[in-house]
Structures are given as structure tokens and as C-alpha cells.
CSV table of C-alpha atoms in Angstrom, one decimal:
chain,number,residue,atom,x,y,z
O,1232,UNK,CA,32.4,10.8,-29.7
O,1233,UNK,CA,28.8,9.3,-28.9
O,1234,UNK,CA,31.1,5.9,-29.8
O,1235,UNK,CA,33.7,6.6,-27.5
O,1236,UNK,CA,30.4,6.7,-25.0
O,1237,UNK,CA,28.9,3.8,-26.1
O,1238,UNK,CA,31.9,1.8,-25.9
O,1239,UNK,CA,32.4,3.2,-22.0
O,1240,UNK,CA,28.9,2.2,-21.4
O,1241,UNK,CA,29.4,-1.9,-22.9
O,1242,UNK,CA,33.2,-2.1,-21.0
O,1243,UNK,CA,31.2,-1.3,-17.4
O,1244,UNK,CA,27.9,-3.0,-17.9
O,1245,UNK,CA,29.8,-6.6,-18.3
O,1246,UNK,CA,32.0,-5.0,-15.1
O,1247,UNK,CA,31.2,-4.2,-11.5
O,1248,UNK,CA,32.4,-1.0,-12.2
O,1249,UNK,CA,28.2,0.5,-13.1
O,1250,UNK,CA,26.9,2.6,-10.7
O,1251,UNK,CA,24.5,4.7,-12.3
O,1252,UNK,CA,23.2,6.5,-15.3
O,1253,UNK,CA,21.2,9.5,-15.8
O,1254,UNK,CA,19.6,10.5,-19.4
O,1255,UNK,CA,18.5,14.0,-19.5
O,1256,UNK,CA,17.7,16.9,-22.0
O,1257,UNK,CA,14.7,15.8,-24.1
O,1258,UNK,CA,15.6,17.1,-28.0
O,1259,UNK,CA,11.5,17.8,-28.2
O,1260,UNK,CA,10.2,20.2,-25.8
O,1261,UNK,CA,7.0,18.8,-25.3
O,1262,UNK,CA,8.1,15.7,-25.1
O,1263,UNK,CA,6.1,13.6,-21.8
O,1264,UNK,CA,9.2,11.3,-20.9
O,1265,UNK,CA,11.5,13.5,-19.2
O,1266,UNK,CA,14.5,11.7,-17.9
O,1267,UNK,CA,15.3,8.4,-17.5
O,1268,UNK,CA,17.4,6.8,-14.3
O,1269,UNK,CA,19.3,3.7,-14.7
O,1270,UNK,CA,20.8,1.6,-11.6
O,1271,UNK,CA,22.2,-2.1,-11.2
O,1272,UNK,CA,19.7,-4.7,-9.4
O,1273,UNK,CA,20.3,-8.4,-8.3
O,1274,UNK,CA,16.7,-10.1,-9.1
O,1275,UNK,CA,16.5,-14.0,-7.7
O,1276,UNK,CA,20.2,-14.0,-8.1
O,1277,UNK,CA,20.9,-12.2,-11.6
O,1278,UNK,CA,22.2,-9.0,-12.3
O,1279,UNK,CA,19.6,-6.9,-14.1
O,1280,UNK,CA,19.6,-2.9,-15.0
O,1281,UNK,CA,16.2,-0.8,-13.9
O,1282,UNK,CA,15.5,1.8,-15.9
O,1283,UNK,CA,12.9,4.3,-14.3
O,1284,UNK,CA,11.2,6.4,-16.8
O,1285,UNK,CA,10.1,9.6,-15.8
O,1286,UNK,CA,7.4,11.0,-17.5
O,1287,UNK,CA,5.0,14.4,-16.5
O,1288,UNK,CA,2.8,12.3,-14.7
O,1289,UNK,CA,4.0,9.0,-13.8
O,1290,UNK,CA,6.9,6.6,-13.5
O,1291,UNK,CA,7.6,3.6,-15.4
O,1292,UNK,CA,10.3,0.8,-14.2
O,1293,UNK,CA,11.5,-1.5,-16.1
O,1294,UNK,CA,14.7,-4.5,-16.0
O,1295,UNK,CA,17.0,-5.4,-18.8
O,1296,UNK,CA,19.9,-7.0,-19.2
O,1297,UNK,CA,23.5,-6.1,-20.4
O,1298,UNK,CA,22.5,-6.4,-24.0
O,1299,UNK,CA,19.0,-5.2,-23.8
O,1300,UNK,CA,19.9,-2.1,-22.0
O,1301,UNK,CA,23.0,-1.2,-24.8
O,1302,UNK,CA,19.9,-1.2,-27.2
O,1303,UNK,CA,17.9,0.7,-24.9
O,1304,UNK,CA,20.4,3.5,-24.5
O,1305,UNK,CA,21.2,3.8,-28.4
O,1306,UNK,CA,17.4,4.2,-28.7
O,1307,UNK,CA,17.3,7.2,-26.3
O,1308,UNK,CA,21.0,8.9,-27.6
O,1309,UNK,CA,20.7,11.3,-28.9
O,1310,UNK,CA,17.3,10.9,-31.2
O,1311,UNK,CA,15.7,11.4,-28.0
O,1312,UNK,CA,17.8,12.7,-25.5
O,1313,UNK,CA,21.0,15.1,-25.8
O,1314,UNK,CA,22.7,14.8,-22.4
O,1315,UNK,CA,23.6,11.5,-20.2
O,1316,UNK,CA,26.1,10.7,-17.2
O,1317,UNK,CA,27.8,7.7,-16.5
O,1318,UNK,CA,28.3,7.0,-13.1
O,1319,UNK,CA,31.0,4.6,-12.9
O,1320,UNK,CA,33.1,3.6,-9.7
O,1321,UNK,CA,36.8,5.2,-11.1
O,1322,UNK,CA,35.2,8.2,-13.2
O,1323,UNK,CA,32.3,10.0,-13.9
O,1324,UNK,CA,31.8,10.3,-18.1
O,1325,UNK,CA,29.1,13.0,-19.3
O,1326,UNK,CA,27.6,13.1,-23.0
O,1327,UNK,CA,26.4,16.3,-24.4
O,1328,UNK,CA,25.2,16.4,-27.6
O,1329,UNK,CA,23.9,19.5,-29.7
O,1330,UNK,CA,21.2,20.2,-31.4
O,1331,UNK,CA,23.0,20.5,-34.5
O,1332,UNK,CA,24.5,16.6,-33.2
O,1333,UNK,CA,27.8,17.7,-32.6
O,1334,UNK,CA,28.7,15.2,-29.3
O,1335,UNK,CA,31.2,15.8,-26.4
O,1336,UNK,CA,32.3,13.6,-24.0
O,1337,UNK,CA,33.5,15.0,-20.5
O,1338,UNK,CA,36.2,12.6,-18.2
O,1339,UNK,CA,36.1,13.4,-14.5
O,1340,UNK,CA,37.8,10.9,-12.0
O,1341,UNK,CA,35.6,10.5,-9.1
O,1342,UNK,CA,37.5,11.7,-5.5
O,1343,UNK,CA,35.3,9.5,-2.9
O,1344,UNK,CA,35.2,6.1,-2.4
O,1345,UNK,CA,32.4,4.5,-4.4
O,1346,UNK,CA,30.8,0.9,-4.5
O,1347,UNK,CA,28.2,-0.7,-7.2
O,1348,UNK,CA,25.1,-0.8,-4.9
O,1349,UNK,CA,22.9,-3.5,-6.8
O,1350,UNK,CA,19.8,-3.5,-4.0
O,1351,UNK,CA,17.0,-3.0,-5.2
O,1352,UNK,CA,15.0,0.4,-4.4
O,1353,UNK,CA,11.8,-0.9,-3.6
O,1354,UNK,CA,14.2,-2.8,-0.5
O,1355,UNK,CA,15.1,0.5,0.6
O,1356,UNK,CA,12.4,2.9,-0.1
O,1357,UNK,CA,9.7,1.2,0.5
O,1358,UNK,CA,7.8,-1.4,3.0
O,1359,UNK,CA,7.2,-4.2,0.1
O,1360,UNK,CA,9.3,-5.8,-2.3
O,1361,UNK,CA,7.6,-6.3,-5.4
O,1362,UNK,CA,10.2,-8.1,-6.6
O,1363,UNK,CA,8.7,-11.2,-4.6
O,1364,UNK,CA,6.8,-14.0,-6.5
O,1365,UNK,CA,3.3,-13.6,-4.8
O,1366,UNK,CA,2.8,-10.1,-6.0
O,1367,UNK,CA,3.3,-11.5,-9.6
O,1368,UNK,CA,0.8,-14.2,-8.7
O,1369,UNK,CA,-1.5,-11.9,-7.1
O,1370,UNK,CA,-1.7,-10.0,-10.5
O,1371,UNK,CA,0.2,-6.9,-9.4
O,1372,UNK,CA,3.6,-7.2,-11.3
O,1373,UNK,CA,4.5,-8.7,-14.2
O,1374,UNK,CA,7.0,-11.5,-13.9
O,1375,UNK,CA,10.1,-9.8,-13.6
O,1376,UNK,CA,9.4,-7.5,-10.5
O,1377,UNK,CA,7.7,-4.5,-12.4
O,1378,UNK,CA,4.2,-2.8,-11.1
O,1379,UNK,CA,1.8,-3.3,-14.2
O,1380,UNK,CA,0.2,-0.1,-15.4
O,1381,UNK,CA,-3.0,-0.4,-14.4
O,1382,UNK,CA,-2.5,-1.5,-11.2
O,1383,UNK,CA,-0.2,1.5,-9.9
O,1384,UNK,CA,-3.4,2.8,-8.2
O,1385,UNK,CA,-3.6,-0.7,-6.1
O,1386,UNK,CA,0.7,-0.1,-5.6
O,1387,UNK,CA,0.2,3.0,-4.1
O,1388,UNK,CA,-2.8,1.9,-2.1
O,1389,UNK,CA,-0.7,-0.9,-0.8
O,1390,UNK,CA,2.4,1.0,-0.1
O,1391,UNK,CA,0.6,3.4,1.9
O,1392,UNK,CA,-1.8,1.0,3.9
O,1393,UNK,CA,1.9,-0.9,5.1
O,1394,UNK,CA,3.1,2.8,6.2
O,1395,UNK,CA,-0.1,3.5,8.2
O,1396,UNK,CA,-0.1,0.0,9.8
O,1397,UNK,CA,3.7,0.3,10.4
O,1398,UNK,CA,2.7,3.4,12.2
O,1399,UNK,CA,0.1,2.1,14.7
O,1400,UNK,CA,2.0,-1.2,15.8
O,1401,UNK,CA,5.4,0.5,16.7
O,1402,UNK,CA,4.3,2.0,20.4
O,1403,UNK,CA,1.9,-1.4,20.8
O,1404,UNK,CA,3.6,-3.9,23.6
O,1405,UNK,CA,2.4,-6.6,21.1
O,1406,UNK,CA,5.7,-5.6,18.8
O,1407,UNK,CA,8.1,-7.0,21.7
O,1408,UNK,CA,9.6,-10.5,20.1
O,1409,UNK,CA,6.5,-12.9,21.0
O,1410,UNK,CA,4.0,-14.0,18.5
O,1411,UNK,CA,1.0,-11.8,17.5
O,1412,UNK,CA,-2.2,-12.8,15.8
O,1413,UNK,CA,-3.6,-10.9,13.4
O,1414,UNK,CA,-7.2,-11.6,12.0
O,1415,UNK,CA,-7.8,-9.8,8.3
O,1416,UNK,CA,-11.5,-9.8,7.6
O,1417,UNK,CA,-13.0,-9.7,4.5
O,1418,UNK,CA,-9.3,-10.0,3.3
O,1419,UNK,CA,-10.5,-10.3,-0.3
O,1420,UNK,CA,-7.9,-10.9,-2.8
O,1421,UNK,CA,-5.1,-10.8,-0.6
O,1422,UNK,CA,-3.2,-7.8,-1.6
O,1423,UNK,CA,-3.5,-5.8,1.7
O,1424,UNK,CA,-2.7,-9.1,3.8
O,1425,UNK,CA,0.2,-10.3,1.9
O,1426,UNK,CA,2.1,-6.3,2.7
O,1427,UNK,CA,1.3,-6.8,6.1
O,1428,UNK,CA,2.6,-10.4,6.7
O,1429,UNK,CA,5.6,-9.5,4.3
O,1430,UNK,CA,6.0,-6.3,6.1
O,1431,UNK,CA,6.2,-7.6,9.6
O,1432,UNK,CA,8.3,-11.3,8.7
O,1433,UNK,CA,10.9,-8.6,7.2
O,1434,UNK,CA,11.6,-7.4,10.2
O,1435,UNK,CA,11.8,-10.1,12.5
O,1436,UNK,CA,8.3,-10.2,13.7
O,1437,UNK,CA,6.5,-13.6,15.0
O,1438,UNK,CA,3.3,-13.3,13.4
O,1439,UNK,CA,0.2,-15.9,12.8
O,1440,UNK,CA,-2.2,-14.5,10.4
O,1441,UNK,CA,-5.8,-15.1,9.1
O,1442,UNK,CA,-7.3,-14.1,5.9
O,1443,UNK,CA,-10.9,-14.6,6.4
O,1444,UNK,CA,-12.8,-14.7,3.4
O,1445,UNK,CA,-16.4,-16.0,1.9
O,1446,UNK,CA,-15.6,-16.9,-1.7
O,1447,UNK,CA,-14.2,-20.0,-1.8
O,1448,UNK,CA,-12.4,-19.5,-5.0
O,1449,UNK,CA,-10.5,-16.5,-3.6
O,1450,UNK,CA,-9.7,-18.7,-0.2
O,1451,UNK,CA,-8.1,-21.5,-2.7
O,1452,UNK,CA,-6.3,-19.2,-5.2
O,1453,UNK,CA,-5.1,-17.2,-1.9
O,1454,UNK,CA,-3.7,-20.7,0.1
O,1455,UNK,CA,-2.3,-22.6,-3.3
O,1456,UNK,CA,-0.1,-18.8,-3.6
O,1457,UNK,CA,0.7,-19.0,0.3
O,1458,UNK,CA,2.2,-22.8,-0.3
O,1459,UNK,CA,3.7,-22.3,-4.0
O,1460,UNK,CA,5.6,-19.0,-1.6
O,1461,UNK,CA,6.7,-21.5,1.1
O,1462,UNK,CA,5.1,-18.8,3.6
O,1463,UNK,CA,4.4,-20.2,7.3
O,1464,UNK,CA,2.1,-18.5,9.4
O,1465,UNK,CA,-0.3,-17.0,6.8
O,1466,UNK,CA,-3.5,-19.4,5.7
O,1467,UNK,CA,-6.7,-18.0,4.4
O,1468,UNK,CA,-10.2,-19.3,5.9
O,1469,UNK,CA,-14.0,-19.7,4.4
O,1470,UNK,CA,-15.9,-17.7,6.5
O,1471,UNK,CA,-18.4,-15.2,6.8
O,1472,UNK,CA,-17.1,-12.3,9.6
O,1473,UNK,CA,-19.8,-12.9,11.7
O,1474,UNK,CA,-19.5,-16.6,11.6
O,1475,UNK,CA,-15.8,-16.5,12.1
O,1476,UNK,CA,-14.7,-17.5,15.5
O,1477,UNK,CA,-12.3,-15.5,16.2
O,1478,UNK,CA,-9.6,-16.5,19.3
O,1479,UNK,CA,-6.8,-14.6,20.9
O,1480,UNK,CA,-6.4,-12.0,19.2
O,1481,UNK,CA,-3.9,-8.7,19.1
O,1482,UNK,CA,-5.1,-7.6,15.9
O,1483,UNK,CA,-7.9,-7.0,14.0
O,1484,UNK,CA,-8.9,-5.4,10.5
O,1485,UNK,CA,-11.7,-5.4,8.0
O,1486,UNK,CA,-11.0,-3.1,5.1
O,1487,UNK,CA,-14.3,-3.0,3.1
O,1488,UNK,CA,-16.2,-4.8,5.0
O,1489,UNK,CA,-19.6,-4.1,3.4
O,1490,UNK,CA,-22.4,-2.1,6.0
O,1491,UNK,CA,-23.0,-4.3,9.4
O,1492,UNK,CA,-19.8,-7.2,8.6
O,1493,UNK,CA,-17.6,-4.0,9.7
O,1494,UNK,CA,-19.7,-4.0,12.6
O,1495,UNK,CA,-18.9,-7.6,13.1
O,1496,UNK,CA,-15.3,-7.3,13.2
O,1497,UNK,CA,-15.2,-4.2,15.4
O,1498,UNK,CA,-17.5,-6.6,18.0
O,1499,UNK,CA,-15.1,-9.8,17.2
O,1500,UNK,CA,-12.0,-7.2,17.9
O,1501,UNK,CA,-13.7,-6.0,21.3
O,1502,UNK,CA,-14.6,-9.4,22.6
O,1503,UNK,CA,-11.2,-10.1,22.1
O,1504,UNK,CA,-9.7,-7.7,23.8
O,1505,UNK,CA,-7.5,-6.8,20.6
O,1506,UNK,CA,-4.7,-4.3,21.2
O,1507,UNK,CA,-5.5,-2.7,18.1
O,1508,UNK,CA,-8.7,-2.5,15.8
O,1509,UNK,CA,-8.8,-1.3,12.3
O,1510,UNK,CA,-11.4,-0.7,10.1
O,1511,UNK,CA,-11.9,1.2,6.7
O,1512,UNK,CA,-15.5,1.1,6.2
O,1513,UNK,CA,-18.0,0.6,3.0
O,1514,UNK,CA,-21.3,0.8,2.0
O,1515,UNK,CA,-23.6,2.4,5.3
O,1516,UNK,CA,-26.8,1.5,4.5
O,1517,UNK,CA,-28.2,0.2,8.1
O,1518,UNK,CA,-28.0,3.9,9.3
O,1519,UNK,CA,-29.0,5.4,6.2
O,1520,UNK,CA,-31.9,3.0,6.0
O,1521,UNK,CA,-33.1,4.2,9.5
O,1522,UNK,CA,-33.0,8.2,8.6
O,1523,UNK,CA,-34.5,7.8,5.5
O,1524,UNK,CA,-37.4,5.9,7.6
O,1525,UNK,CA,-37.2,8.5,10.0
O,1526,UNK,CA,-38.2,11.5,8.4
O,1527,UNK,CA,-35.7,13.5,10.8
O,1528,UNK,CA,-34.1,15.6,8.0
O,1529,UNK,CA,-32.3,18.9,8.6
O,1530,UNK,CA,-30.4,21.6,6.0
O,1531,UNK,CA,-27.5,19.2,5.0
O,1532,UNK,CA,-29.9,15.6,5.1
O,1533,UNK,CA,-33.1,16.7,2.9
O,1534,UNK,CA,-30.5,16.2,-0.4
O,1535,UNK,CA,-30.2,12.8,-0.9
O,1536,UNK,CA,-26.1,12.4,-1.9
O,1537,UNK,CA,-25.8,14.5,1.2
O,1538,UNK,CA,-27.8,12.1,3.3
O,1539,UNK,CA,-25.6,9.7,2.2
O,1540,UNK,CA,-22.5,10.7,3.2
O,1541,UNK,CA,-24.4,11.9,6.8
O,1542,UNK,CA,-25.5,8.6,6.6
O,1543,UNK,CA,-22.1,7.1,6.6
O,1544,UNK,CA,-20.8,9.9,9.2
O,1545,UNK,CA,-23.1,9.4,12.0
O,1546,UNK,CA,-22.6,5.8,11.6
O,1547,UNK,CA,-18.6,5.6,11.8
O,1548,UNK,CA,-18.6,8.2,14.5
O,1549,UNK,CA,-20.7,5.9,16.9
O,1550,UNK,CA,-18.2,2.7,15.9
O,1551,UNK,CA,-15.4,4.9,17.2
O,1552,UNK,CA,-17.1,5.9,20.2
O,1553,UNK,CA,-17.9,2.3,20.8
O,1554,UNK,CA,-14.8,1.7,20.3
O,1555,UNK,CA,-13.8,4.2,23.3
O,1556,UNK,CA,-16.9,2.7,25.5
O,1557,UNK,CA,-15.0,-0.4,25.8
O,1558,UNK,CA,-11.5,0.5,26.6
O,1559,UNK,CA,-10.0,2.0,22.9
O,1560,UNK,CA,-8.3,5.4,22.5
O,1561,UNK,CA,-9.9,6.4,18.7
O,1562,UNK,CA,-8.5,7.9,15.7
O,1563,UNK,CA,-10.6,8.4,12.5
O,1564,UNK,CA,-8.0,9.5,9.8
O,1565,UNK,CA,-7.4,9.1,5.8
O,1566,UNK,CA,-6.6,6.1,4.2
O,1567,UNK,CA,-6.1,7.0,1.1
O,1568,UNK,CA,-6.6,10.0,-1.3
O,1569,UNK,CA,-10.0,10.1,-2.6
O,1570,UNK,CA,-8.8,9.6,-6.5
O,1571,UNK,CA,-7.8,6.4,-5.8
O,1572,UNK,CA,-11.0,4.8,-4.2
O,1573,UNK,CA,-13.8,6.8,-2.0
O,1574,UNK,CA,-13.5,4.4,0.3
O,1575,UNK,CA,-10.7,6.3,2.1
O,1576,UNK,CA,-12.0,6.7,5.9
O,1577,UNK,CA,-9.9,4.3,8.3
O,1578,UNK,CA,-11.1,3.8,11.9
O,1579,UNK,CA,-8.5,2.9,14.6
O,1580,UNK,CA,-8.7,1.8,17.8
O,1581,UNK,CA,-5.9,1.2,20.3
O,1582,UNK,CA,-6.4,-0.5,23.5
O,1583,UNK,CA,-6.1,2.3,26.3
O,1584,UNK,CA,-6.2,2.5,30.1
O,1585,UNK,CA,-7.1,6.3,29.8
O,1586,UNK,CA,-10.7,6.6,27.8
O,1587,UNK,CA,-13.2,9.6,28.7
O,1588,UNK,CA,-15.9,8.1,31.4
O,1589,UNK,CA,-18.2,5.5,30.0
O,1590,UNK,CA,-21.3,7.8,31.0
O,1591,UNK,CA,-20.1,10.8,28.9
O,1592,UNK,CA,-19.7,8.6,26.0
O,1593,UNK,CA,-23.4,6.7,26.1
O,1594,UNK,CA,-24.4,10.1,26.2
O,1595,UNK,CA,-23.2,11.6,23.1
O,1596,UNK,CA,-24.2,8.0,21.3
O,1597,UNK,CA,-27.2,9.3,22.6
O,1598,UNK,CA,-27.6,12.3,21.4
O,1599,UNK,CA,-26.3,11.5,17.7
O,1600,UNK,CA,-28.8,9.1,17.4
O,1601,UNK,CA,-31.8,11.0,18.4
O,1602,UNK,CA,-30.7,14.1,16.3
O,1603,UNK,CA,-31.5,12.1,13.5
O,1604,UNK,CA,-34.4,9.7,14.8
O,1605,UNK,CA,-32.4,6.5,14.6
O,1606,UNK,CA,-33.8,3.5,16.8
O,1607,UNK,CA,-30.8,1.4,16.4
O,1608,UNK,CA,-27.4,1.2,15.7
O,1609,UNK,CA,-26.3,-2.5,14.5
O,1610,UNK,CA,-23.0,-2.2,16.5
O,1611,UNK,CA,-24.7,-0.8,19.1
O,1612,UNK,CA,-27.0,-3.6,19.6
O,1613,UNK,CA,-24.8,-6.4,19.0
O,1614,UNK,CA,-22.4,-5.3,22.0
O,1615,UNK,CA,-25.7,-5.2,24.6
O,1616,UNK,CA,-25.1,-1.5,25.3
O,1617,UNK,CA,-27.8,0.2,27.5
O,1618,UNK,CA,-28.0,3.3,26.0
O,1619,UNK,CA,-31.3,4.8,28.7
């Protein structure tokens, strides 16, 4: 009987008929891989089958072809596995096999209309497609389409920066069929700018965008990818943030820009009049420098990792209310969860008409400030503000 399934599974593999398959029932309790989910993908034109394996704690994809993925299922049934389903576009054909390996196969003609759907799921389900070449040249897949293992942490950050960024441009006038300009600073090895400019030219977006980076070897390996990818729109520049001259801009972000160049951007996104500014901080030493010269301590700053992370509080807390002093409705939210990196605090700001009086907010700069005898703030200073 595990023949007669076999033989089903080679007739609709080599057929449009596949739809799906499902391998269930581990014969070892204790066994990690769990199931294992099998659907038809077209990949630069050819017809692949991506297995997902389902373990307790993560996911593994993986394509094969016809052949490769008869192999693969004789692997998995039944020394591995006792139950599957065949999802086919006439029938539906189930394998159940005992423990004792006696094997039944179960016939049941399927009632709805069904169709081989062969798009791949990161298309649908998610904001990239890392089935394109960059992501392979950027070191994130291998060459068939599949996230490598150890960069799953980097996926997820990824995926999630795209969702957040998604997020904040949909209400913006900026969105509205002309060209936008986006300025990435401190864009690093590309990862984060590539899901944007991908993200955006997927849906019909006009967008100019520009990495700005210091290391030159980064800027090269970053523009020979953009040309080898035949993507318009998208260059990388040598630059330092504050050096970089920034014009007309909607957008502006610096993820990990280290201590004052995040500074830098927020001042090159205000002068601009950006619509929207955002900013995931690293590495606050300015502030922390100027209360450790203080002496100002109180119950939380006399431990020194908690004067650190004060440190990096009070000084992200006056950027956004900078930020709000020159025309921007702030958000301060999560980036990412702090397993993945503990840089995780993102800073938004989005140009609004309706910000809190300008007095009210020198004020409270004010006041954090003093609380923690700090004679200057580097944002503070470089946008001329007269705090007395």
C-alpha cells in the first residue's frame, strides 16, 4: 500500500495536478522535526517543491525537484513519519501507517474547485521575496531562495523592519504616485535598504534612494549588487552622515548610527523638512559621558549598568522631543525583540501641523537635563536651540 502511495505521489509531481502535502505523526515521540509541509513553487521560471520543516523551535525551507523530492519523501515514510496527505486537484489520498507498519491508503474525491497555486509564500506572506538574487548576494540565502541558518535572526529582523516601515508611510501624503527620496544613513551592509526599496518598487512606488555609507568596500560590494540586479533608483554613497549633503528629502533613517552620527541624521532630517524621520539608536556615550562628569547620581544612576541604560534614556527622550520642537508628532516604540539584538529602540517622527507649544517642550528638555547635571546635549546644540 505505501507503493500504491508512492506511485500517486510520482504520477502528480510530473503533473499539474500537486497541490499539497502534509507529513505528520512522528514514529519517535521525542522526535524535534514535527511535520513537514510540501507545496509547488515557480523559482526564475522552474517548477520546484518547498518543503518546510517544522521542528519544536524553528522552521527550515527547503526546494527540490521532482526527483529529489520522491527521495525525500521515501526518506520520511514511514521510518520517520506514519501518516501523510496528498492534496491533489481530483482527490485527496491519505497514508496511515502503523506502528506495527501495516499501511492504509484512504481515496477521497475532492467536492470544490481546486487549482495548483505554485506562488511562492514568501510573495504572499511576507513584504520580501527572498527568492530574489540580491539577498543571495547579500549573504542572506543560499542560491536557491532559502534563508541560511544562521542568518534567520537577520530574516526576522528584516521582515519586521519592512512591516514597521510599511506602517508609518501608508497615512504619509508622500505615498500618492510622485517620487519620494529616501536617505538611509549608516546603511551598512545593505540588508535593511534593499527590503525597503524592494518593498516599496513592489508596489508601484516611485522611489530614489541613498545608502550612505563610510567604508568604501561596503559602498562598492553594495553598487556592483545594485548593477548585477539591474535596480534603478538605489546607489550607495561614501560618506560620513555628517558630511553627507543631504537634499530634498521625504525620508530619512539611520539605524545604528553610533552616539552623535544619529544626531546628525535627526538634524539632516529636520533641515530638510522630511515627512518622516526614523532612527534606531546605538551606543549613547555623549550623554553618558556628561553624567558620569557630573556627579548628579540618584537611586537608579549610582549602579553603573543602570547609568547606562539612563544614559541612553534621557538622551533618546530629548531627540524625540526635538523632534516635536520642530514640527514632528513622536513615537518611541520596539524594533525588535531584545533576543535578537539590544539595539531594539526605534524613534519616529512624522511631520505634524499639531505639536504641543514650543515653550512647553524647551521646558521639559530643560528640566531632563538639569535633573542629571548635563551641560549639553549634541542634538541639542547642533540645531541652535535656546534652551534659557
Amino acid at each position: 500500500m505505501i507503493d500504491t502511495f508512492f506511485n500517486e505521489l510520482s504520477e502528480v509531481l510530473s503533473s499539474d495536478k500537486f497541490v499539497g502535502m502534509t507529513i505528520s505523526k512522528p514514529l519517535k515521540s521525542g522526535d524535534e522535526l514535527r511535520n513537514v509541509y510540501v507545496k509547488p513553487v515557480v523559482i526564475k521560471g522552474n517548477k520546484f517543491f518547498s518543503f518546510t520543516f517544522r521542528y519544536l523551535k524553528r522552521d527550515e525551507t527547503k526546494n527540490f525537484d521532482a526527483v529529489q523530492t520522491m527521495e525525500q519523501t521515501k526518506m520520511l515514510l514511514p521510518e520517520r513519519f506514519l501518516n501523510a496527505a496528498l492534496f491533489t486537484t481530483e482527490e485527496d489520498v491519505s497514508l496511515l501507517v502503523s506502528k506495527k507498519g501495516k499501511a492504509t491508503v484512504i481515496r477521497r474525491p475532492v467536492k470544490e474547485q481546486r487549482s495548483q497555486n505554485t506562488q511562492h509564500d514568501h510573495l504572499k506572506n511576507r513584504l520580501i521575496d527572498v527568492a530574489n538574487p540580491w539577498w543571495f548576494k547579500l549573504g542572506l540565502t543560499t542560491r536557491e531562495g532559502d534563508v541560511l541558518a544562521e542568518m534567520q535572526h537577520k530574516y526576522k529582523q528584516i521582515c519586521k523592519y519592512v512591516e514597521i516601515v510599511a506602517g508609518l508611510l501608508k497615512p504619509l501624503k508622500i505615498n500618492s504616485g510622485r517620487k519620494i527620496r529616501i536617505a538611509d544613513m549608516g546603511a551598512g551592509k545593505g540588508y535593511l535598504t534593499f527590503a525597503l526599496y524592494e518593498y516599496l518598487t513592489s508596489n508601484n512606488i516611485d522611489v530614489e534612494i541613498e545608502g550612505v555609507e563610510i567604508r568604501p568596500d561596503l559602498v562598492q560590494k553594495i553598487n556592483n549588487i545594485i548593477k548585477e540586479s539591474a535596480i534603478h533608483g538605489f546607489r550607495f554613497v561614501e560618506n560620513s552622515i555628517a558630511d553627507y549633503v543631504a537634499e530634498n528629502l521625504d525620508v530619512m533613517i539611520a539605524l545604528h548610527a553610533c552616539n552623535t552620527a544619529t544626531d546628525d541624521a535627526i538634524s539632516k532630517g529636520i533641515e530638510n523638512d522630511a515627512e518622516l524621520l526614523i532612527c534606531a539608536p546605538c551606543c549613547h556615550k555623549q550623554i553618558r559621558i556628561e553624567m558620569e562628569k557630573s556627579g548628579v547620581t540618584d537611586c537608579i544612576t549610582r549602579y553603573g549598568i543602570l547609568l547606562e541604560r539612563q544614559a541612553a534614556m534621557v538622551t533618546d527622550a530629548v531627540r524625540a522631543l526635538v523632534m516635536e520642537y520642530f514640527g514632528y508628532k513622536t513615537q518611541i516604540m520596539e524594533f525588535i525583540e531584545m533576543e535578537h539584538t539590544p539595539k531594539n529602540i526605534l524613534i519616529v517622527g512624522t511631520k505634524d501641523k499639531n505639536v504641543r507649544p514650543k515653550s512647553v517642550i524647551l521646558a521639559e528638555i530643560r528640566d531632563i537635563l538639569a535633573r542629571y547635571g548635563i551641560s549639553h546635549h549634541y542634538l541639542v546644540d547642533k540645531m541652535k536651540m535656546n534652551l534659557y
